[in-house]
Amino acid sequence: MPPPDRVFIGDGDFRAIGAEFLRHFVRVGGLKPKHRVLEIGCGIGRMAVPLTQYLDSSYDGVDIVEDGIRWCAETITPAYPEFRFRTLDVANALYNPGGAEDAAQTRLPLPGRRA
């Protein structure tokens, strides 16, 4: 679990909220352990953490907040190598005002993606 001062979005109990969303992903969304997951706006891993205990396949998370991605890559990926995290340098007035890319022109840097 990330230190409270690094959780830059969302409030409430980090673990409880992640577990609740996992239940929604499975019950409402039909998520299966064999499914691959792409999370756009993965933040500091609130959804990724519970998915480590559910998925048998892969997870890719992208976000524009480098600190969140760094924490996930340093903490989650070493224990779960199939969980990968990437920073997108997309401009956003609140979360990444100095971003170099326009969101409308950004392409996701993911393996196996179709052009």
Short mmCIF file of C-alpha atoms in Angstrom, two decimals:
data_model
loop_
_atom_site.label_atom_id
_atom_site.label_comp_id
_atom_site.label_asym_id
_atom_site.label_seq_id
_atom_site.Cartn_x
_atom_site.Cartn_y
_atom_site.Cartn_z
CA MET A 1 0.00 0.00 0.00
CA PRO A 2 1.39 3.44 -0.87
CA PRO A 3 2.14 5.93 1.89
CA PRO A 4 -0.85 8.25 2.42
CA ASP A 5 1.10 11.32 1.29
CA ARG A 6 1.64 9.71 -2.15
CA VAL A 7 -2.06 8.98 -2.81
CA PHE A 8 -2.83 11.94 -5.05
CA ILE A 9 -6.36 11.04 -6.11
CA GLY A 10 -9.34 9.49 -4.37
CA ASP A 11 -10.10 9.32 -0.70
CA GLY A 12 -11.26 6.64 1.69
CA ASP A 13 -9.66 3.31 2.50
CA PHE A 14 -7.21 2.44 -0.31
CA ARG A 15 -7.55 -1.35 0.08
CA ALA A 16 -11.31 -1.44 0.72
CA ILE A 17 -12.10 0.70 -2.32
CA GLY A 18 -9.82 -1.38 -4.55
CA ALA A 19 -11.46 -4.60 -3.31
CA GLU A 20 -14.94 -3.16 -3.87
CA PHE A 21 -14.08 -2.20 -7.46
CA LEU A 22 -12.63 -5.65 -8.11
CA ARG A 23 -16.00 -7.11 -7.11
CA HIS A 24 -17.69 -4.74 -9.58
CA PHE A 25 -15.23 -5.67 -12.34
CA VAL A 26 -16.04 -9.35 -11.83
CA ARG A 27 -19.77 -9.18 -11.11
CA VAL A 28 -20.86 -6.34 -13.36
CA GLY A 29 -18.10 -6.27 -15.97
CA GLY A 30 -17.60 -10.02 -16.29
CA LEU A 31 -13.84 -9.83 -15.71
CA LYS A 32 -12.20 -13.27 -15.76
CA PRO A 33 -8.71 -14.20 -14.48
CA LYS A 34 -7.60 -14.92 -18.06
CA HIS A 35 -8.52 -11.43 -19.32
CA ARG A 36 -5.84 -8.86 -20.04
CA VAL A 37 -6.46 -5.47 -18.45
CA LEU A 38 -5.57 -1.99 -19.68
CA GLU A 39 -6.23 0.77 -17.16
CA ILE A 40 -5.99 4.31 -18.45
CA GLY A 41 -5.53 6.64 -15.51
CA CYS A 42 -4.24 3.96 -13.14
CA GLY A 43 -3.03 6.52 -10.61
CA ILE A 44 -1.07 4.94 -7.79
CA GLY A 45 -2.46 1.44 -8.29
CA ARG A 46 -5.69 1.44 -6.29
CA MET A 47 -7.26 -0.95 -8.85
CA ALA A 48 -4.01 -2.73 -9.79
CA VAL A 49 -3.23 -3.92 -6.25
CA PRO A 50 -6.34 -6.13 -5.85
CA LEU A 51 -6.02 -7.30 -9.45
CA THR A 52 -2.63 -8.83 -8.57
CA GLN A 53 -4.56 -11.41 -6.56
CA TYR A 54 -7.11 -12.11 -9.29
CA LEU A 55 -5.56 -11.98 -12.76
CA ASP A 56 -3.66 -14.90 -14.28
CA SER A 57 -2.79 -12.82 -17.32
CA SER A 58 -1.41 -9.31 -17.76
CA TYR A 59 -2.16 -5.77 -16.69
CA ASP A 60 -0.97 -2.52 -18.24
CA GLY A 61 -1.54 0.75 -16.43
CA VAL A 62 -0.85 4.21 -17.82
CA ASP A 63 -1.11 7.59 -16.16
CA ILE A 64 0.16 11.14 -16.55
CA VAL A 65 1.35 11.44 -12.94
CA GLU A 66 4.92 10.17 -12.92
CA ASP A 67 5.13 9.73 -9.13
CA GLY A 68 2.21 7.29 -9.11
CA ILE A 69 3.66 5.30 -11.99
CA ARG A 70 7.07 5.23 -10.30
CA TRP A 71 5.59 3.84 -7.07
CA CYS A 72 3.67 1.14 -8.98
CA ALA A 73 6.70 0.17 -11.09
CA GLU A 74 8.96 0.00 -8.03
CA THR A 75 6.50 -1.76 -5.74
CA ILE A 76 4.07 -3.86 -7.80
CA THR A 77 6.06 -4.87 -10.90
CA PRO A 78 8.95 -6.59 -9.05
CA ALA A 79 6.50 -8.94 -7.33
CA TYR A 80 4.16 -9.22 -10.34
CA PRO A 81 6.21 -8.83 -13.56
CA GLU A 82 3.08 -9.18 -15.72
CA PHE A 83 1.89 -5.88 -14.22
CA ARG A 84 3.46 -3.05 -16.20
CA PHE A 85 3.16 0.71 -15.70
CA ARG A 86 3.98 3.57 -18.05
CA THR A 87 3.91 7.34 -17.78
CA LEU A 88 2.30 9.34 -20.56
CA ASP A 89 3.60 12.90 -20.78
CA VAL A 90 0.20 14.30 -21.69
CA ALA A 91 -0.64 17.90 -20.82
CA ASN A 92 -3.31 18.31 -18.17
CA ALA A 93 -3.98 21.59 -16.36
CA LEU A 94 -4.29 19.91 -12.95
CA TYR A 95 -2.13 16.77 -12.99
CA ASN A 96 0.57 17.49 -15.59
CA PRO A 97 0.55 21.15 -16.65
CA GLY A 98 4.00 20.88 -18.27
CA GLY A 99 3.09 17.81 -20.31
CA ALA A 100 4.59 17.68 -23.79
CA GLU A 101 1.80 15.84 -25.61
CA ASP A 102 -1.75 16.73 -26.59
CA ALA A 103 -4.18 14.09 -25.32
CA ALA A 104 -5.98 13.96 -28.67
CA GLN A 105 -2.74 13.05 -30.46
CA THR A 106 -1.34 10.57 -27.92
CA ARG A 107 -0.90 6.93 -28.85
CA LEU A 108 -0.74 4.32 -26.13
CA PRO A 109 2.73 2.72 -25.94
CA LEU A 110 1.51 -0.81 -25.48
CA PRO A 111 2.66 -4.09 -27.00
CA GLY A 112 0.26 -5.80 -29.36
CA ARG A 113 -1.83 -2.72 -29.99
CA ARG A 114 -3.29 -2.22 -33.42
CA ALA A 115 -2.61 0.96 -35.35
#
